[in-house]
Amino acid sequence: MELVNTKDGYNFKILKDKTLAIKTGIDGVFYCPFCYSQTSETESKCAACGKNFPELIYYHGDDDTWIASGNEGN
């Protein structure tokens, strides 16, 4: 599990086996949920920061954070 910094103007989109960031109102262009570099939906990790794309990103209300989980070993 890893903390994810949210960025204004972006949301998260769950694909088949990963979750990527998308710009609000623009579908079909994907970004790394960690560094927000543009990526392809077919990639399994970010070419810019090297992190594996998480299976899920969820909100943890107790401490107001977003958590990425899954795909750590891929």
PDB file of C-alpha atoms in Angstrom:
ATOM      1  CA  MET A   1       0.000   0.000   0.000  1.00  0.00           C
ATOM      2  CA  GLU A   2       1.184   3.477  -0.826  1.00  0.00           C
ATOM      3  CA  LEU A   3      -0.134   6.989  -0.344  1.00  0.00           C
ATOM      4  CA  VAL A   4      -1.361   8.783  -3.470  1.00  0.00           C
ATOM      5  CA  ASN A   5      -1.259  12.561  -3.765  1.00  0.00           C
ATOM      6  CA  THR A   6      -4.371  13.829  -5.480  1.00  0.00           C
ATOM      7  CA  LYS A   7      -4.098  16.612  -8.036  1.00  0.00           C
ATOM      8  CA  ASP A   8      -6.811  19.174  -8.811  1.00  0.00           C
ATOM      9  CA  GLY A   9      -8.581  18.520 -12.086  1.00  0.00           C
ATOM     10  CA  TYR A  10      -7.968  14.754 -12.040  1.00  0.00           C
ATOM     11  CA  ASN A  11     -10.027  11.730 -11.022  1.00  0.00           C
ATOM     12  CA  PHE A  12      -9.183   8.051 -10.843  1.00  0.00           C
ATOM     13  CA  LYS A  13     -10.517   5.503 -13.324  1.00  0.00           C
ATOM     14  CA  ILE A  14     -10.586   1.780 -12.609  1.00  0.00           C
ATOM     15  CA  LEU A  15      -9.666  -0.293 -15.643  1.00  0.00           C
ATOM     16  CA  LYS A  16      -9.595  -4.089 -15.827  1.00  0.00           C
ATOM     17  CA  ASP A  17      -6.566  -4.684 -13.574  1.00  0.00           C
ATOM     18  CA  LYS A  18      -5.330  -1.203 -12.642  1.00  0.00           C
ATOM     19  CA  THR A  19      -6.393   2.288 -11.668  1.00  0.00           C
ATOM     20  CA  LEU A  20      -5.088   5.317 -13.562  1.00  0.00           C
ATOM     21  CA  ALA A  21      -5.661   9.049 -13.317  1.00  0.00           C
ATOM     22  CA  ILE A  22      -7.714  10.924 -15.910  1.00  0.00           C
ATOM     23  CA  LYS A  23      -8.298  14.639 -16.389  1.00  0.00           C
ATOM     24  CA  THR A  24     -11.783  15.671 -15.390  1.00  0.00           C
ATOM     25  CA  GLY A  25     -13.997  15.789 -18.473  1.00  0.00           C
ATOM     26  CA  ILE A  26     -11.455  14.161 -20.808  1.00  0.00           C
ATOM     27  CA  ASP A  27     -11.855  10.442 -21.379  1.00  0.00           C
ATOM     28  CA  GLY A  28      -9.332   8.202 -23.117  1.00  0.00           C
ATOM     29  CA  VAL A  29      -6.142   9.978 -22.002  1.00  0.00           C
ATOM     30  CA  PHE A  30      -4.513   8.329 -19.004  1.00  0.00           C
ATOM     31  CA  TYR A  31      -1.959   9.493 -16.443  1.00  0.00           C
ATOM     32  CA  CYS A  32       0.120   7.850 -13.742  1.00  0.00           C
ATOM     33  CA  PRO A  33      -1.715   8.218 -10.411  1.00  0.00           C
ATOM     34  CA  PHE A  34       1.608   8.891  -8.654  1.00  0.00           C
ATOM     35  CA  CYS A  35       3.478  11.412 -10.834  1.00  0.00           C
ATOM     36  CA  TYR A  36       0.711  12.364 -13.325  1.00  0.00           C
ATOM     37  CA  SER A  37       2.858  11.716 -16.406  1.00  0.00           C
ATOM     38  CA  GLN A  38       0.839  10.689 -19.449  1.00  0.00           C
ATOM     39  CA  THR A  39       0.769   6.941 -20.001  1.00  0.00           C
ATOM     40  CA  SER A  40      -1.021   4.252 -21.973  1.00  0.00           C
ATOM     41  CA  GLU A  41      -3.797   2.100 -20.582  1.00  0.00           C
ATOM     42  CA  THR A  42      -1.862  -0.954 -21.802  1.00  0.00           C
ATOM     43  CA  GLU A  43       1.231  -0.276 -19.636  1.00  0.00           C
ATOM     44  CA  SER A  44       1.625  -1.948 -16.241  1.00  0.00           C
ATOM     45  CA  LYS A  45       3.991   0.639 -14.767  1.00  0.00           C
ATOM     46  CA  CYS A  46       4.924   4.277 -15.304  1.00  0.00           C
ATOM     47  CA  ALA A  47       7.815   4.971 -17.663  1.00  0.00           C
ATOM     48  CA  ALA A  48       8.545   8.255 -15.852  1.00  0.00           C
ATOM     49  CA  CYS A  49       8.562   7.280 -12.158  1.00  0.00           C
ATOM     50  CA  GLY A  50       8.863   3.483 -12.490  1.00  0.00           C
ATOM     51  CA  LYS A  51       5.998   2.681 -10.116  1.00  0.00           C
ATOM     52  CA  ASN A  52       3.589  -0.158 -10.840  1.00  0.00           C
ATOM     53  CA  PHE A  53       0.032   0.997 -11.446  1.00  0.00           C
ATOM     54  CA  PRO A  54      -2.183   0.012  -8.498  1.00  0.00           C
ATOM     55  CA  GLU A  55      -5.202  -2.248  -8.768  1.00  0.00           C
ATOM     56  CA  LEU A  56      -7.255   0.086  -6.578  1.00  0.00           C
ATOM     57  CA  ILE A  57      -7.046   3.562  -5.105  1.00  0.00           C
ATOM     58  CA  TYR A  58      -9.379   4.222  -2.244  1.00  0.00           C
ATOM     59  CA  TYR A  59     -10.120   7.016   0.196  1.00  0.00           C
ATOM     60  CA  HIS A  60      -9.154   6.480   3.838  1.00  0.00           C
ATOM     61  CA  GLY A  61     -11.424   8.821   5.762  1.00  0.00           C
ATOM     62  CA  ASP A  62      -9.793   8.400   9.180  1.00  0.00           C
ATOM     63  CA  ASP A  63      -6.773  10.440   8.133  1.00  0.00           C
ATOM     64  CA  ASP A  64      -8.051  12.053   4.885  1.00  0.00           C
ATOM     65  CA  THR A  65      -5.670  10.195   2.550  1.00  0.00           C
ATOM     66  CA  TRP A  66      -5.868   8.222  -0.689  1.00  0.00           C
ATOM     67  CA  ILE A  67      -4.255   4.769  -0.625  1.00  0.00           C
ATOM     68  CA  ALA A  68      -3.069   2.683  -3.599  1.00  0.00           C
ATOM     69  CA  SER A  69      -3.065  -1.088  -3.198  1.00  0.00           C
ATOM     70  CA  GLY A  70      -2.311  -4.112  -5.335  1.00  0.00           C
ATOM     71  CA  ASN A  71       0.206  -4.733  -8.124  1.00  0.00           C
ATOM     72  CA  GLU A  72       3.143  -4.099  -5.764  1.00  0.00           C
ATOM     73  CA  GLY A  73       5.009  -7.146  -7.019  1.00  0.00           C
ATOM     74  CA  ASN A  74       4.321  -6.786 -10.730  1.00  0.00           C
TER      75      ASN A  74
END
